[in-house]
Amino acid sequence: MFGLALQTLKFRMGGFLASFIALFFGALILTACGGLMETGIRTPVSSPEGEETAGRLISLSAVFGGIAVMVAVFVVGSTLAVLVHQRLREMALLRAIGCLPGQIRRMIVGEALVVSAGALALALPPGHYAGRWMLGQIAGSGVIAPGTAYRAGWIPMAAAAGTSLLSAVAAAFIASRRAALTRPADALAESLLPGRWLSAPRLVFALLCLGGGTALAVVTATVMPADVAASTAGPSAMLWAGGVALIAPGLTRVLTAVLRGPLRAAGLAGRLAMDNARARRVQVAGAVTPVMLATGLATALIYLQTSQGSGGDGVGAWVNYMLAGTIIGYAVISLVNTLIVAAAERRREFALQRLVGAGTGQIMGMMAVESLLVALIGVILGTGVALATLTPFTLALDGSYLPHGPVWIYLAVIGFVGTLTMAATLLPTRYALRARPADAVRVF
């Protein structure tokens, strides 16, 4: 099956590009954080200044590296899940000719290992220098003692390599579960139009995430002192986002019904878009999730810092801003990959529409409305995640219900995410429409 995995990578290099980029940045960040942690461990603590520097470096690198791994696993898992779904028909045929579920899983894990090995080879050397650069920036901002020497060796690279490989295997194993266990006939039917999305493990994890987020919100609002409330508010953002992502198809169905009337007013393009969204709610939810992540987590983490004010803790500020940048970057990778793969998957649909008389402008209009729907639902869910994170924090801070900071931050986040969603939908669609309809139908 490893040989088959290599052949798959050869013919689907574009589809695996997003996973490669996500693993590359994940390994680079882990190497840099490992370098900071080793620097903190090896910094002399004979003086109060040295002890404070060591503690701050260790805590910063541990928090940032840990959450970066979680986000990387989520993004790689989601991109692999999109690819696995696109290949359900192929895998069903493999099952039909005698391949066992374990062989399908080994093929998908083998693909992930090859991609991660290439990403690691390119990421580890610059990751070492990224850690040195981050140390200089942290020292320059006054978070640690100026002149702290960078003391990273080979251990951070080995740890980053091992963690990245384990992350890739875990993401691939999760993504392969459904394809490996679904009966061939069911997989063939689902490859055309999947309907079932809720499983017992998914529901359990969603309840755990939402329950954990609720518990942290209550603790933040009622127990934590104002100066340390961010320590529980930050992790609650990840739990809220994870829970919402797991039940995104159900939430997407509800919000699609709410937005159906206004968007159908856009004419034929609006009616086609809403009919497609209702039939393809699982795929729409897959595109909504990275929009929600980028909107919710970036807004929550940035406003956590602005609400604390300029006198807030320097280490907390660095963690919040770096996490916001990392999450936005990962969400961009996931969003662009999801929408590009979705557009490529629908080339036959576009060709059939053109053969029955639809014009290029009508199809582009339909996809514009669909991308608007994805952006609106993602922003609504992301705003809910941000409010669920920030309201308990600001209640603990000064009793208010809204975060403190300029409104342009929120507007910039949703403007960037909305523009990216439109671009990542319309550009691949326009490229797919360049092919002659008869040729596109014949390919499939």
Short mmCIF file of C-alpha atoms in Angstrom, two decimals:
data_model
loop_
_atom_site.label_atom_id
_atom_site.label_comp_id
_atom_site.label_asym_id
_atom_site.label_seq_id
_atom_site.Cartn_x
_atom_site.Cartn_y
_atom_site.Cartn_z
CA MET A 1 0.00 0.00 0.00
CA PHE A 2 2.98 2.31 0.46
CA GLY A 3 3.67 2.14 -3.27
CA LEU A 4 0.06 3.03 -3.97
CA ALA A 5 0.41 5.97 -1.56
CA LEU A 6 3.38 7.27 -3.54
CA GLN A 7 1.43 6.97 -6.80
CA THR A 8 -1.48 8.87 -5.25
CA LEU A 9 0.83 11.66 -4.15
CA LYS A 10 2.29 11.83 -7.65
CA PHE A 11 -1.10 12.44 -9.27
CA ARG A 12 -2.63 14.56 -6.48
CA MET A 13 0.22 16.86 -5.55
CA GLY A 14 -1.97 19.95 -5.65
CA GLY A 15 -4.44 18.47 -3.18
CA PHE A 16 -1.72 17.60 -0.67
CA LEU A 17 -0.07 21.02 -0.93
CA ALA A 18 -2.15 22.50 1.92
CA SER A 19 -1.22 19.64 4.26
CA PHE A 20 2.42 20.11 3.31
CA ILE A 21 2.29 23.84 4.07
CA ALA A 22 0.48 23.26 7.38
CA LEU A 23 3.02 20.63 8.45
CA PHE A 24 5.89 22.84 7.33
CA PHE A 25 4.77 25.79 9.46
CA GLY A 26 3.88 23.48 12.34
CA ALA A 27 7.37 21.98 12.36
CA LEU A 28 8.96 25.42 12.02
CA ILE A 29 6.97 26.78 14.98
CA LEU A 30 7.69 23.70 17.10
CA THR A 31 11.41 23.95 16.38
CA ALA A 32 11.41 27.63 17.32
CA CYS A 33 9.41 26.98 20.50
CA GLY A 34 11.69 24.08 21.38
CA GLY A 35 14.68 26.36 20.98
CA LEU A 36 13.10 28.91 23.31
CA MET A 37 12.28 26.22 25.86
CA GLU A 38 15.82 24.80 25.83
CA THR A 39 17.15 28.33 26.14
CA GLY A 40 14.91 28.85 29.18
CA ILE A 41 15.99 25.54 30.73
CA ARG A 42 19.69 26.29 30.21
CA THR A 43 19.52 29.93 31.30
CA PRO A 44 21.34 30.38 34.65
CA VAL A 45 18.93 31.04 37.51
CA SER A 46 21.50 32.28 39.99
CA SER A 47 19.89 35.76 39.94
CA PRO A 48 16.21 36.84 40.19
CA GLU A 49 16.44 38.27 36.66
CA GLY A 50 17.74 34.97 35.28
CA GLU A 51 15.08 32.98 37.11
CA GLU A 52 12.32 35.23 35.75
CA THR A 53 13.73 34.99 32.21
CA ALA A 54 13.89 31.19 32.38
CA GLY A 55 10.35 30.90 33.71
CA ARG A 56 8.89 33.21 31.10
CA LEU A 57 10.63 31.49 28.19
CA ILE A 58 9.52 28.05 29.34
CA SER A 59 5.90 29.10 29.91
CA LEU A 60 5.66 31.05 26.64
CA SER A 61 7.12 28.25 24.52
CA ALA A 62 5.02 25.56 26.23
CA VAL A 63 1.72 27.40 25.79
CA PHE A 64 2.39 28.56 22.25
CA GLY A 65 3.87 25.26 21.09
CA GLY A 66 1.09 23.17 22.62
CA ILE A 67 -1.74 25.17 21.09
CA ALA A 68 0.12 25.37 17.75
CA VAL A 69 0.23 21.54 17.71
CA MET A 70 -3.51 21.35 18.41
CA VAL A 71 -4.32 23.77 15.62
CA ALA A 72 -1.91 22.01 13.23
CA VAL A 73 -3.54 18.63 13.88
CA PHE A 74 -6.97 20.16 13.33
CA VAL A 75 -5.96 21.86 10.07
CA VAL A 76 -4.05 18.88 8.67
CA GLY A 77 -6.91 16.60 9.70
CA SER A 78 -9.49 18.81 7.98
CA THR A 79 -7.47 19.09 4.76
CA LEU A 80 -6.88 15.34 4.68
CA ALA A 81 -10.59 14.76 5.36
CA VAL A 82 -11.46 16.85 2.30
CA LEU A 83 -9.06 14.80 0.18
CA VAL A 84 -10.34 11.51 1.58
CA HIS A 85 -13.93 12.50 0.85
CA GLN A 86 -12.97 13.45 -2.71
CA ARG A 87 -11.52 9.95 -3.10
CA LEU A 88 -14.36 7.96 -1.48
CA ARG A 89 -15.29 6.45 -4.85
CA GLU A 90 -11.68 5.41 -5.46
CA MET A 91 -11.41 3.85 -2.00
CA ALA A 92 -14.76 2.10 -2.37
CA LEU A 93 -13.48 0.47 -5.56
CA LEU A 94 -10.33 -0.63 -3.72
CA ARG A 95 -12.50 -2.17 -1.01
CA ALA A 96 -14.67 -3.85 -3.64
CA ILE A 97 -11.66 -5.63 -5.20
CA GLY A 98 -10.47 -6.96 -1.85
CA CYS A 99 -8.55 -4.27 0.03
CA LEU A 100 -9.05 -4.47 3.79
CA PRO A 101 -9.87 -1.47 6.01
CA GLY A 102 -6.40 -1.67 7.56
CA GLN A 103 -4.79 -1.43 4.13
CA ILE A 104 -6.82 1.69 3.28
CA ARG A 105 -5.72 3.27 6.56
CA ARG A 106 -2.08 2.35 5.96
CA MET A 107 -2.27 3.95 2.51
CA ILE A 108 -3.65 7.23 3.91
CA VAL A 109 -1.17 7.25 6.82
CA GLY A 110 1.67 6.48 4.39
CA GLU A 111 0.69 9.48 2.27
CA ALA A 112 0.73 11.68 5.37
CA LEU A 113 4.14 10.36 6.42
CA VAL A 114 5.67 11.10 3.02
CA VAL A 115 4.23 14.63 3.03
CA SER A 116 5.37 15.27 6.61
CA ALA A 117 8.87 13.96 5.92
CA GLY A 118 9.27 16.44 3.06
CA ALA A 119 7.87 19.26 5.18
CA LEU A 120 10.24 18.43 8.04
CA ALA A 121 13.29 18.37 5.80
CA LEU A 122 12.56 21.95 4.74
CA ALA A 123 11.26 23.28 8.08
CA LEU A 124 13.82 22.23 10.68
CA PRO A 125 16.83 24.39 9.62
CA PRO A 126 14.87 27.68 9.33
CA GLY A 127 13.00 26.76 12.54
CA HIS A 128 16.27 26.97 14.44
CA TYR A 129 16.89 30.50 13.19
CA ALA A 130 13.24 31.44 13.75
CA GLY A 131 13.72 30.62 17.43
CA ARG A 132 16.77 32.88 17.57
CA TRP A 133 14.80 35.69 15.91
CA MET A 134 11.87 35.25 18.31
CA LEU A 135 14.23 35.40 21.28
CA GLY A 136 15.61 38.70 20.01
CA GLN A 137 12.11 40.12 19.56
CA ILE A 138 10.99 39.01 23.01
CA ALA A 139 14.10 40.45 24.63
CA GLY A 140 13.72 43.67 22.66
CA SER A 141 10.16 44.11 23.96
CA GLY A 142 11.31 43.84 27.55
CA VAL A 143 9.60 40.53 28.34
CA ILE A 144 12.92 38.89 29.28
CA ALA A 145 16.37 40.18 30.23
CA PRO A 146 18.18 41.81 27.28
CA GLY A 147 21.22 39.95 26.02
CA THR A 148 19.85 36.47 26.85
CA ALA A 149 21.91 33.95 24.87
CA TYR A 150 20.19 31.50 22.52
CA ARG A 151 21.15 28.03 23.75
CA ALA A 152 19.26 25.64 21.45
CA GLY A 153 20.95 22.48 20.16
CA TRP A 154 19.73 19.39 18.32
CA ILE A 155 17.11 18.39 20.89
CA PRO A 156 14.45 20.92 19.74
CA MET A 157 14.80 19.69 16.16
CA ALA A 158 14.41 16.05 17.21
CA ALA A 159 11.42 16.88 19.41
CA ALA A 160 9.79 18.94 16.64
CA ALA A 161 10.35 16.14 14.12
CA GLY A 162 8.84 13.50 16.40
CA THR A 163 5.87 15.68 17.36
CA SER A 164 5.19 16.65 13.75
CA LEU A 165 5.27 13.04 12.59
CA LEU A 166 2.93 11.97 15.39
CA SER A 167 0.62 14.87 14.55
CA ALA A 168 0.52 13.87 10.89
CA VAL A 169 -0.17 10.22 11.74
CA ALA A 170 -2.92 11.19 14.20
CA ALA A 171 -4.56 13.51 11.67
CA ALA A 172 -4.36 10.89 8.91
CA PHE A 173 -5.72 8.16 11.19
CA ILE A 174 -8.70 10.32 12.15
CA ALA A 175 -9.37 11.30 8.54
CA SER A 176 -9.13 7.68 7.32
CA ARG A 177 -11.52 6.18 9.86
CA ARG A 178 -14.75 6.69 7.96
CA ALA A 179 -13.34 5.77 4.56
CA ALA A 180 -11.86 2.55 5.94
CA LEU A 181 -14.94 1.38 7.85
CA THR A 182 -17.72 2.39 5.42
CA ARG A 183 -19.04 -0.42 3.25
CA PRO A 184 -18.05 -0.09 -0.44
CA ALA A 185 -21.65 0.36 -1.65
CA ASP A 186 -22.32 3.05 0.97
CA ALA A 187 -19.06 4.82 0.13
CA LEU A 188 -19.98 4.90 -3.56
CA ALA A 189 -23.34 6.48 -2.73
CA GLU A 190 -21.84 8.93 -0.25
CA SER A 191 -19.16 10.03 -2.71
CA LEU A 192 -21.92 11.53 -4.82
CA LEU A 193 -23.73 13.41 -2.04
CA PRO A 194 -22.94 12.75 1.63
CA GLY A 195 -25.73 13.22 4.13
CA ARG A 196 -24.79 11.58 7.42
CA TRP A 197 -22.29 13.53 9.49
CA LEU A 198 -23.05 12.94 13.19
CA SER A 199 -21.46 9.94 14.87
CA ALA A 200 -21.23 8.91 18.51
CA PRO A 201 -17.52 9.84 18.91
CA ARG A 202 -18.10 13.20 17.24
CA LEU A 203 -21.02 13.97 19.56
CA VAL A 204 -19.05 12.93 22.66
CA PHE A 205 -16.08 15.13 21.75
CA ALA A 206 -18.38 18.04 20.90
CA LEU A 207 -20.09 17.78 24.29
CA LEU A 208 -16.72 17.56 26.05
CA CYS A 209 -15.44 20.67 24.25
CA LEU A 210 -18.60 22.68 24.84
CA GLY A 211 -18.82 21.51 28.44
CA GLY A 212 -15.18 22.39 29.05
CA GLY A 213 -15.66 25.81 27.46
CA THR A 214 -18.70 26.45 29.66
CA ALA A 215 -16.83 25.38 32.80
CA LEU A 216 -13.87 27.64 32.00
CA ALA A 217 -16.24 30.53 31.22
CA VAL A 218 -17.90 30.16 34.63
CA VAL A 219 -14.53 29.93 36.37
CA THR A 220 -13.24 32.98 34.50
CA ALA A 221 -16.27 35.11 35.35
CA THR A 222 -16.76 34.08 38.98
CA VAL A 223 -13.49 32.79 40.42
CA MET A 224 -10.42 34.15 38.63
CA PRO A 225 -8.88 37.48 39.72
CA ALA A 226 -8.77 40.12 37.00
CA ASP A 227 -5.00 39.99 36.56
CA VAL A 228 -4.94 36.25 35.75
CA ALA A 229 -8.38 35.75 34.16
CA ALA A 230 -6.76 35.48 30.70
CA SER A 231 -5.12 32.19 31.73
CA THR A 232 -8.52 30.46 31.64
CA ALA A 233 -10.18 32.64 29.00
CA GLY A 234 -7.55 31.78 26.35
CA PRO A 235 -7.95 27.97 26.57
CA SER A 236 -11.74 28.36 26.62
CA ALA A 237 -11.54 29.90 23.13
CA MET A 238 -9.98 26.69 21.77
CA LEU A 239 -12.65 24.55 23.46
CA TRP A 240 -15.53 26.69 22.17
CA ALA A 241 -14.07 26.65 18.65
CA GLY A 242 -13.51 22.89 18.75
CA GLY A 243 -17.04 22.21 19.93
CA VAL A 244 -18.59 24.47 17.30
CA ALA A 245 -16.43 22.89 14.57
CA LEU A 246 -17.62 19.41 15.50
CA ILE A 247 -21.30 20.33 15.20
CA ALA A 248 -20.81 22.76 12.31
CA PRO A 249 -22.96 20.79 9.82
CA GLY A 250 -25.98 21.02 12.10
CA LEU A 251 -25.44 24.70 12.84
CA THR A 252 -24.86 25.36 9.14
CA ARG A 253 -28.21 23.77 8.29
CA VAL A 254 -30.02 26.02 10.77
CA LEU A 255 -28.29 29.22 9.64
CA THR A 256 -28.75 28.32 5.97
CA ALA A 257 -32.48 28.11 6.59
CA VAL A 258 -32.39 31.51 8.33
CA LEU A 259 -30.45 33.16 5.49
CA ARG A 260 -32.32 31.36 2.73
CA GLY A 261 -34.90 34.09 2.14
CA PRO A 262 -32.55 37.10 1.87
CA LEU A 263 -30.03 35.29 -0.35
CA ARG A 264 -32.66 33.83 -2.68
CA ALA A 265 -33.62 37.43 -3.41
CA ALA A 266 -30.45 37.61 -5.54
CA GLY A 267 -32.40 36.04 -8.41
CA LEU A 268 -31.58 32.82 -10.25
CA ALA A 269 -28.01 32.75 -8.89
CA GLY A 270 -29.31 33.07 -5.33
CA ARG A 271 -31.91 30.33 -5.77
CA LEU A 272 -29.36 27.93 -7.28
CA ALA A 273 -26.83 28.72 -4.55
CA MET A 274 -29.30 28.11 -1.73
CA ASP A 275 -30.56 24.87 -3.28
CA ASN A 276 -26.94 23.68 -3.57
CA ALA A 277 -26.18 24.71 0.00
CA ARG A 278 -29.18 22.80 1.32
CA ALA A 279 -28.18 19.64 -0.56
CA ARG A 280 -24.45 20.00 0.17
CA ARG A 281 -24.59 21.13 3.80
CA VAL A 282 -21.74 18.85 4.89
CA GLN A 283 -19.41 20.36 2.29
CA VAL A 284 -20.60 23.88 3.14
CA ALA A 285 -19.88 23.18 6.81
CA GLY A 286 -16.36 22.09 5.85
CA ALA A 287 -15.78 25.53 4.33
CA VAL A 288 -17.52 27.33 7.21
CA THR A 289 -15.25 25.79 9.86
CA PRO A 290 -11.97 27.56 8.92
CA VAL A 291 -13.88 30.85 8.54
CA MET A 292 -15.23 30.35 12.06
CA LEU A 293 -11.77 29.51 13.38
CA ALA A 294 -10.13 32.57 11.84
CA THR A 295 -12.90 34.92 12.94
CA GLY A 296 -13.51 33.55 16.43
CA LEU A 297 -10.02 32.77 17.65
CA ALA A 298 -8.28 35.78 16.13
CA THR A 299 -10.94 38.16 17.48
CA ALA A 300 -10.91 36.54 20.92
CA LEU A 301 -7.13 36.45 21.32
CA ILE A 302 -6.54 39.99 20.07
CA TYR A 303 -9.31 41.53 22.20
CA LEU A 304 -8.09 39.59 25.24
CA GLN A 305 -4.92 41.62 25.01
CA THR A 306 -6.52 44.98 24.17
CA SER A 307 -8.95 44.52 27.07
CA GLN A 308 -6.06 44.00 29.48
CA GLY A 309 -4.60 47.32 28.33
CA SER A 310 -1.06 48.43 27.65
CA GLY A 311 -0.07 47.61 31.20
CA GLY A 312 -0.87 43.93 30.78
CA ASP A 313 1.58 41.11 31.14
CA GLY A 314 4.18 41.07 28.37
CA VAL A 315 4.37 37.30 28.13
CA GLY A 316 0.59 37.10 27.80
CA ALA A 317 0.64 39.71 25.06
CA TRP A 318 3.25 37.80 23.10
CA VAL A 319 1.36 34.52 23.47
CA ASN A 320 -1.95 36.10 22.40
CA TYR A 321 -0.55 37.90 19.37
CA MET A 322 1.53 34.94 18.19
CA LEU A 323 -1.40 32.59 18.63
CA ALA A 324 -3.66 34.96 16.69
CA GLY A 325 -1.16 35.14 13.83
CA THR A 326 -0.63 31.39 13.81
CA ILE A 327 -4.33 30.58 13.91
CA ILE A 328 -5.10 33.03 11.12
CA GLY A 329 -2.30 31.49 9.03
CA TYR A 330 -3.51 27.93 9.59
CA ALA A 331 -7.13 28.93 8.99
CA VAL A 332 -6.12 30.59 5.72
CA ILE A 333 -4.37 27.39 4.61
CA SER A 334 -7.38 25.27 5.52
CA LEU A 335 -9.90 27.66 3.97
CA VAL A 336 -8.06 28.08 0.68
CA ASN A 337 -7.45 24.35 0.35
CA THR A 338 -11.05 23.44 1.17
CA LEU A 339 -12.53 25.86 -1.34
CA ILE A 340 -10.06 25.09 -4.12
CA VAL A 341 -10.58 21.33 -3.77
CA ALA A 342 -14.35 21.87 -3.63
CA ALA A 343 -14.28 23.89 -6.85
CA ALA A 344 -12.19 21.23 -8.60
CA GLU A 345 -14.59 18.54 -7.39
CA ARG A 346 -17.53 20.38 -8.95
CA ARG A 347 -16.13 20.71 -12.47
CA ARG A 348 -18.54 18.08 -13.76
CA GLU A 349 -21.47 19.86 -12.12
CA PHE A 350 -20.43 23.15 -13.75
CA ALA A 351 -20.06 21.42 -17.12
CA LEU A 352 -23.54 19.90 -16.92
CA GLN A 353 -25.02 23.28 -16.01
CA ARG A 354 -23.37 24.84 -19.05
CA LEU A 355 -24.57 22.03 -21.31
CA VAL A 356 -28.19 22.68 -20.32
CA GLY A 357 -27.84 26.40 -21.01
CA ALA A 358 -26.32 28.12 -17.99
CA GLY A 359 -23.86 30.87 -18.82
CA THR A 360 -20.48 31.48 -17.24
CA GLY A 361 -21.81 34.60 -15.56
CA GLN A 362 -24.71 32.70 -14.00
CA ILE A 363 -22.40 30.04 -12.58
CA MET A 364 -20.02 32.68 -11.22
CA GLY A 365 -23.00 34.48 -9.68
CA MET A 366 -24.18 31.25 -8.06
CA MET A 367 -20.73 30.64 -6.57
CA ALA A 368 -20.51 34.26 -5.38
CA VAL A 369 -23.72 33.78 -3.40
CA GLU A 370 -22.46 30.46 -2.03
CA SER A 371 -19.21 32.08 -0.88
CA LEU A 372 -21.19 34.91 0.71
CA LEU A 373 -23.27 32.33 2.57
CA VAL A 374 -20.11 30.55 3.79
CA ALA A 375 -18.58 33.84 4.94
CA LEU A 376 -21.76 34.97 6.73
CA ILE A 377 -22.25 31.68 8.58
CA GLY A 378 -18.56 31.49 9.50
CA VAL A 379 -18.52 35.06 10.80
CA ILE A 380 -21.72 34.49 12.82
CA LEU A 381 -20.35 31.33 14.45
CA GLY A 382 -16.92 32.90 14.94
CA THR A 383 -18.44 35.95 16.59
CA GLY A 384 -20.32 33.63 18.93
CA VAL A 385 -17.06 31.88 19.85
CA ALA A 386 -15.37 35.24 20.49
CA LEU A 387 -18.23 36.51 22.66
CA ALA A 388 -18.36 33.26 24.65
CA THR A 389 -14.65 33.76 25.36
CA LEU A 390 -14.52 37.50 25.95
CA THR A 391 -17.71 38.14 27.96
CA PRO A 392 -16.64 36.09 31.02
CA PHE A 393 -13.19 37.68 30.82
CA THR A 394 -14.47 41.27 30.75
CA LEU A 395 -16.94 40.46 33.55
CA ALA A 396 -13.99 39.37 35.67
CA LEU A 397 -11.96 42.37 34.52
CA ASP A 398 -14.37 45.25 35.21
CA GLY A 399 -17.93 43.93 35.11
CA SER A 400 -18.65 44.86 31.48
CA TYR A 401 -20.12 42.55 28.84
CA LEU A 402 -18.16 43.73 25.79
CA PRO A 403 -14.40 43.69 25.17
CA HIS A 404 -12.32 46.85 25.22
CA GLY A 405 -10.50 47.89 22.06
CA PRO A 406 -11.11 49.57 18.71
CA VAL A 407 -13.94 48.19 16.62
CA TRP A 408 -11.74 48.31 13.51
CA ILE A 409 -9.92 45.18 14.73
CA TYR A 410 -13.12 43.14 14.41
CA LEU A 411 -14.00 44.79 11.11
CA ALA A 412 -10.51 44.07 9.77
CA VAL A 413 -10.75 40.40 10.76
CA ILE A 414 -14.14 39.80 9.14
CA GLY A 415 -13.19 41.90 6.11
CA PHE A 416 -10.04 39.86 5.54
CA VAL A 417 -11.81 36.54 6.05
CA GLY A 418 -14.72 37.54 3.80
CA THR A 419 -12.46 38.73 1.01
CA LEU A 420 -10.37 35.57 1.21
CA THR A 421 -13.47 33.38 1.10
CA MET A 422 -14.74 35.11 -2.03
CA ALA A 423 -11.34 34.96 -3.74
CA ALA A 424 -10.69 31.31 -2.85
CA THR A 425 -14.09 30.39 -4.28
CA LEU A 426 -14.35 32.50 -7.41
CA LEU A 427 -10.80 32.19 -8.75
CA PRO A 428 -10.77 28.35 -8.82
CA THR A 429 -14.31 28.38 -10.23
CA ARG A 430 -13.27 30.69 -13.04
CA TYR A 431 -10.30 28.42 -13.78
CA ALA A 432 -12.56 25.33 -13.81
CA LEU A 433 -14.88 27.03 -16.31
CA ARG A 434 -12.05 27.46 -18.82
CA ALA A 435 -12.44 23.83 -19.91
CA ARG A 436 -14.98 22.96 -22.57
CA PRO A 437 -18.12 21.40 -20.97
CA ALA A 438 -17.94 18.23 -23.07
CA ASP A 439 -14.30 17.67 -22.13
CA ALA A 440 -15.02 18.20 -18.41
CA VAL A 441 -17.90 15.71 -18.47
CA ARG A 442 -15.80 13.15 -20.37
CA VAL A 443 -12.93 13.37 -17.81
CA PHE A 444 -15.29 12.33 -15.04
#
